[in-house]
């Protein structure tokens, strides 16, 4: 139901992790995620620790889901001397092409403990359904 849009995205993510580079608006860092089906919905979980909910932007245009977030540095006084800084800062983004069988009008989002969870229900038209079989008793013969 979900399709990857960029085959090199995972390679970019690994390179950014190893080099410790930060994402920018023109070249955002990848957001790690899990995706699975649970009953009649797809669930997407994205790790965004330390990101304020106000700094998360979720858009759906046609079938393209885009999640962007920005983690800004914490303001420190002039007396603070940084000893170690490993937590990535900057812009993070993920784009997913959603299948036509998903109902993009009813996506819900929840952000708890640094994890953004999106639930995308499967559209009613895509769910399996029974087809009634008509009886042939209604046929009439026409004589000429």
PDB file of C-alpha atoms in Angstrom:
ATOM      1  CA  UNK A   1       0.000   0.000   0.000  1.00  0.00           C
ATOM      2  CA  UNK A   2       2.989   2.317   0.489  1.00  0.00           C
ATOM      3  CA  UNK A   3       5.568   2.985  -2.175  1.00  0.00           C
ATOM      4  CA  UNK A   4       9.043   4.394  -1.745  1.00  0.00           C
ATOM      5  CA  UNK A   5       9.620   7.516  -3.795  1.00  0.00           C
ATOM      6  CA  UNK A   6      13.419   7.645  -3.747  1.00  0.00           C
ATOM      7  CA  UNK A   7      15.542   4.468  -3.910  1.00  0.00           C
ATOM      8  CA  UNK A   8      18.619   6.352  -2.647  1.00  0.00           C
ATOM      9  CA  UNK A   9      16.867   7.857   0.408  1.00  0.00           C
ATOM     10  CA  UNK A  10      18.126   5.129   2.759  1.00  0.00           C
ATOM     11  CA  UNK A  11      21.699   5.589   1.516  1.00  0.00           C
ATOM     12  CA  UNK A  12      21.413   9.358   2.136  1.00  0.00           C
ATOM     13  CA  UNK A  13      20.088   8.699   5.647  1.00  0.00           C
ATOM     14  CA  UNK A  14      22.983   6.373   6.497  1.00  0.00           C
ATOM     15  CA  UNK A  15      25.539   8.844   5.113  1.00  0.00           C
ATOM     16  CA  UNK A  16      24.037  11.672   7.160  1.00  0.00           C
ATOM     17  CA  UNK A  17      24.160   9.531  10.307  1.00  0.00           C
ATOM     18  CA  UNK A  18      27.810   8.618   9.785  1.00  0.00           C
ATOM     19  CA  UNK A  19      28.936  12.146   8.913  1.00  0.00           C
ATOM     20  CA  UNK A  20      26.738  13.856  11.486  1.00  0.00           C
ATOM     21  CA  UNK A  21      25.378  16.326   8.931  1.00  0.00           C
ATOM     22  CA  UNK A  22      22.214  18.294   9.573  1.00  0.00           C
ATOM     23  CA  UNK A  23      19.274  18.747   7.277  1.00  0.00           C
ATOM     24  CA  UNK A  24      18.411  22.036   5.612  1.00  0.00           C
ATOM     25  CA  UNK A  25      15.183  23.209   3.970  1.00  0.00           C
ATOM     26  CA  UNK A  26      16.686  22.557   0.532  1.00  0.00           C
ATOM     27  CA  UNK A  27      18.107  19.144   1.542  1.00  0.00           C
ATOM     28  CA  UNK A  28      16.307  17.786   4.621  1.00  0.00           C
ATOM     29  CA  UNK A  29      17.567  14.774   6.562  1.00  0.00           C
ATOM     30  CA  UNK A  30      15.515  11.560   6.408  1.00  0.00           C
ATOM     31  CA  UNK A  31      13.036  10.638   9.129  1.00  0.00           C
ATOM     32  CA  UNK A  32      13.308   7.024  10.320  1.00  0.00           C
ATOM     33  CA  UNK A  33       9.963   5.244  10.215  1.00  0.00           C
ATOM     34  CA  UNK A  34       8.033   2.001  10.525  1.00  0.00           C
ATOM     35  CA  UNK A  35       4.898   1.199   8.511  1.00  0.00           C
ATOM     36  CA  UNK A  36       2.493  -1.673   8.984  1.00  0.00           C
ATOM     37  CA  UNK A  37      -1.126  -2.682   8.474  1.00  0.00           C
ATOM     38  CA  UNK A  38      -3.302  -3.051  11.555  1.00  0.00           C
ATOM     39  CA  UNK A  39      -6.856  -4.187  10.830  1.00  0.00           C
ATOM     40  CA  UNK A  40      -8.488  -1.751   8.410  1.00  0.00           C
ATOM     41  CA  UNK A  41      -5.768   0.903   8.599  1.00  0.00           C
ATOM     42  CA  UNK A  42      -2.123   1.512   7.799  1.00  0.00           C
ATOM     43  CA  UNK A  43      -0.010   2.834  10.638  1.00  0.00           C
ATOM     44  CA  UNK A  44       3.110   4.919  10.067  1.00  0.00           C
ATOM     45  CA  UNK A  45       5.371   5.716  13.014  1.00  0.00           C
ATOM     46  CA  UNK A  46       8.128   8.317  12.623  1.00  0.00           C
ATOM     47  CA  UNK A  47      10.845   9.148  15.146  1.00  0.00           C
ATOM     48  CA  UNK A  48      11.038  12.879  15.810  1.00  0.00           C
ATOM     49  CA  UNK A  49      12.494  13.152  19.338  1.00  0.00           C
ATOM     50  CA  UNK A  50      12.998  16.634  20.685  1.00  0.00           C
ATOM     51  CA  UNK A  51      10.786  18.228  18.030  1.00  0.00           C
ATOM     52  CA  UNK A  52       8.008  20.528  19.195  1.00  0.00           C
ATOM     53  CA  UNK A  53       4.570  19.519  17.842  1.00  0.00           C
ATOM     54  CA  UNK A  54       4.317  23.073  16.442  1.00  0.00           C
ATOM     55  CA  UNK A  55       7.404  22.383  14.297  1.00  0.00           C
ATOM     56  CA  UNK A  56       5.822  19.380  12.531  1.00  0.00           C
ATOM     57  CA  UNK A  57       4.057  19.908   9.206  1.00  0.00           C
ATOM     58  CA  UNK A  58       1.947  17.139   7.630  1.00  0.00           C
ATOM     59  CA  UNK A  59       0.518  17.555   4.109  1.00  0.00           C
ATOM     60  CA  UNK A  60      -1.318  15.319   1.674  1.00  0.00           C
ATOM     61  CA  UNK A  61      -1.565  16.385  -1.960  1.00  0.00           C
ATOM     62  CA  UNK A  62      -3.275  13.849  -4.172  1.00  0.00           C
ATOM     63  CA  UNK A  63      -1.637  10.636  -2.915  1.00  0.00           C
ATOM     64  CA  UNK A  64       1.677  12.139  -1.757  1.00  0.00           C
ATOM     65  CA  UNK A  65       2.065  12.321   2.030  1.00  0.00           C
ATOM     66  CA  UNK A  66       4.781  14.725   3.204  1.00  0.00           C
ATOM     67  CA  UNK A  67       5.987  15.093   6.786  1.00  0.00           C
ATOM     68  CA  UNK A  68       8.482  17.875   7.589  1.00  0.00           C
ATOM     69  CA  UNK A  69       9.860  18.817  10.974  1.00  0.00           C
ATOM     70  CA  UNK A  70      12.567  21.074  12.348  1.00  0.00           C
ATOM     71  CA  UNK A  71      14.619  20.556  15.492  1.00  0.00           C
ATOM     72  CA  UNK A  72      16.161  23.832  16.599  1.00  0.00           C
ATOM     73  CA  UNK A  73      19.017  24.234  19.068  1.00  0.00           C
ATOM     74  CA  UNK A  74      18.041  24.954  22.657  1.00  0.00           C
ATOM     75  CA  UNK A  75      18.847  28.534  23.639  1.00  0.00           C
ATOM     76  CA  UNK A  76      21.735  28.623  26.104  1.00  0.00           C
ATOM     77  CA  UNK A  77      23.215  31.452  28.090  1.00  0.00           C
ATOM     78  CA  UNK A  78      26.598  32.935  27.194  1.00  0.00           C
ATOM     79  CA  UNK A  79      28.127  31.142  30.187  1.00  0.00           C
ATOM     80  CA  UNK A  80      27.451  27.675  28.753  1.00  0.00           C
ATOM     81  CA  UNK A  81      30.390  25.920  27.135  1.00  0.00           C
ATOM     82  CA  UNK A  82      29.293  23.008  24.947  1.00  0.00           C
ATOM     83  CA  UNK A  83      31.322  19.859  25.632  1.00  0.00           C
ATOM     84  CA  UNK A  84      29.521  17.406  23.347  1.00  0.00           C
ATOM     85  CA  UNK A  85      26.783  17.808  20.753  1.00  0.00           C
ATOM     86  CA  UNK A  86      25.608  14.604  19.047  1.00  0.00           C
ATOM     87  CA  UNK A  87      21.880  15.157  18.699  1.00  0.00           C
ATOM     88  CA  UNK A  88      21.039  16.084  15.121  1.00  0.00           C
ATOM     89  CA  UNK A  89      19.502  19.490  14.491  1.00  0.00           C
ATOM     90  CA  UNK A  90      17.919  20.950  11.390  1.00  0.00           C
ATOM     91  CA  UNK A  91      15.154  19.950   9.025  1.00  0.00           C
ATOM     92  CA  UNK A  92      13.815  16.416   8.663  1.00  0.00           C
ATOM     93  CA  UNK A  93      11.436  15.194   5.970  1.00  0.00           C
ATOM     94  CA  UNK A  94       9.792  12.070   4.601  1.00  0.00           C
ATOM     95  CA  UNK A  95       7.567  11.646   1.540  1.00  0.00           C
ATOM     96  CA  UNK A  96       5.409   8.607   0.873  1.00  0.00           C
ATOM     97  CA  UNK A  97       3.288   7.785  -2.138  1.00  0.00           C
ATOM     98  CA  UNK A  98       0.002   6.387  -0.828  1.00  0.00           C
ATOM     99  CA  UNK A  99      -2.026   3.844  -2.772  1.00  0.00           C
ATOM    100  CA  UNK A 100      -5.458   4.770  -4.127  1.00  0.00           C
ATOM    101  CA  UNK A 101      -6.961   2.222  -1.753  1.00  0.00           C
ATOM    102  CA  UNK A 102      -6.223   4.439   1.282  1.00  0.00           C
ATOM    103  CA  UNK A 103      -8.634   7.131   2.505  1.00  0.00           C
ATOM    104  CA  UNK A 104      -6.467  10.267   2.658  1.00  0.00           C
ATOM    105  CA  UNK A 105      -9.469  12.323   3.884  1.00  0.00           C
ATOM    106  CA  UNK A 106      -9.481  10.479   7.231  1.00  0.00           C
ATOM    107  CA  UNK A 107      -5.800  10.461   8.247  1.00  0.00           C
ATOM    108  CA  UNK A 108      -5.256  10.986  11.970  1.00  0.00           C
ATOM    109  CA  UNK A 109      -2.016  12.068  13.648  1.00  0.00           C
ATOM    110  CA  UNK A 110      -0.789  11.669  17.220  1.00  0.00           C
ATOM    111  CA  UNK A 111       2.537  12.808  18.692  1.00  0.00           C
ATOM    112  CA  UNK A 112       3.622  11.132  21.921  1.00  0.00           C
ATOM    113  CA  UNK A 113       7.080  10.696  23.444  1.00  0.00           C
ATOM    114  CA  UNK A 114       8.830  11.930  20.299  1.00  0.00           C
ATOM    115  CA  UNK A 115       7.009   9.534  17.963  1.00  0.00           C
ATOM    116  CA  UNK A 116       4.582  10.783  15.321  1.00  0.00           C
ATOM    117  CA  UNK A 117       1.930   8.143  14.597  1.00  0.00           C
ATOM    118  CA  UNK A 118      -0.243   8.458  11.500  1.00  0.00           C
ATOM    119  CA  UNK A 119      -3.261   6.203  10.931  1.00  0.00           C
ATOM    120  CA  UNK A 120      -4.587   5.958   7.392  1.00  0.00           C
ATOM    121  CA  UNK A 121      -7.807   3.965   7.002  1.00  0.00           C
ATOM    122  CA  UNK A 122      -8.381   1.711   4.029  1.00  0.00           C
ATOM    123  CA  UNK A 123     -11.075   3.210   1.789  1.00  0.00           C
ATOM    124  CA  UNK A 124     -14.488   1.542   1.878  1.00  0.00           C
ATOM    125  CA  UNK A 125     -14.348   0.981  -1.875  1.00  0.00           C
ATOM    126  CA  UNK A 126     -11.150  -1.048  -1.460  1.00  0.00           C
ATOM    127  CA  UNK A 127     -12.459  -3.401   1.222  1.00  0.00           C
ATOM    128  CA  UNK A 128     -13.600  -6.865   0.152  1.00  0.00           C
ATOM    129  CA  UNK A 129     -17.364  -7.216  -0.160  1.00  0.00           C
ATOM    130  CA  UNK A 130     -19.875  -9.903  -1.064  1.00  0.00           C
ATOM    131  CA  UNK A 131     -21.676  -9.745  -4.399  1.00  0.00           C
ATOM    132  CA  UNK A 132     -25.263 -11.003  -4.401  1.00  0.00           C
ATOM    133  CA  UNK A 133     -26.158 -13.458  -7.136  1.00  0.00           C
ATOM    134  CA  UNK A 134     -29.473 -12.864  -8.887  1.00  0.00           C
ATOM    135  CA  UNK A 135     -31.851 -15.743  -9.731  1.00  0.00           C
ATOM    136  CA  UNK A 136     -32.696 -16.612 -13.293  1.00  0.00           C
ATOM    137  CA  UNK A 137     -36.458 -16.905 -12.424  1.00  0.00           C
ATOM    138  CA  UNK A 138     -37.169 -13.434 -13.722  1.00  0.00           C
ATOM    139  CA  UNK A 139     -36.552 -14.335 -17.368  1.00  0.00           C
ATOM    140  CA  UNK A 140     -39.488 -14.311 -19.775  1.00  0.00           C
ATOM    141  CA  UNK A 141     -39.807 -16.050 -23.069  1.00  0.00           C
ATOM    142  CA  UNK A 142     -40.936 -13.967 -25.999  1.00  0.00           C
ATOM    143  CA  UNK A 143     -42.866 -15.767 -28.708  1.00  0.00           C
ATOM    144  CA  UNK A 144     -43.123 -14.386 -32.120  1.00  0.00           C
TER     145      UNK A 144
END
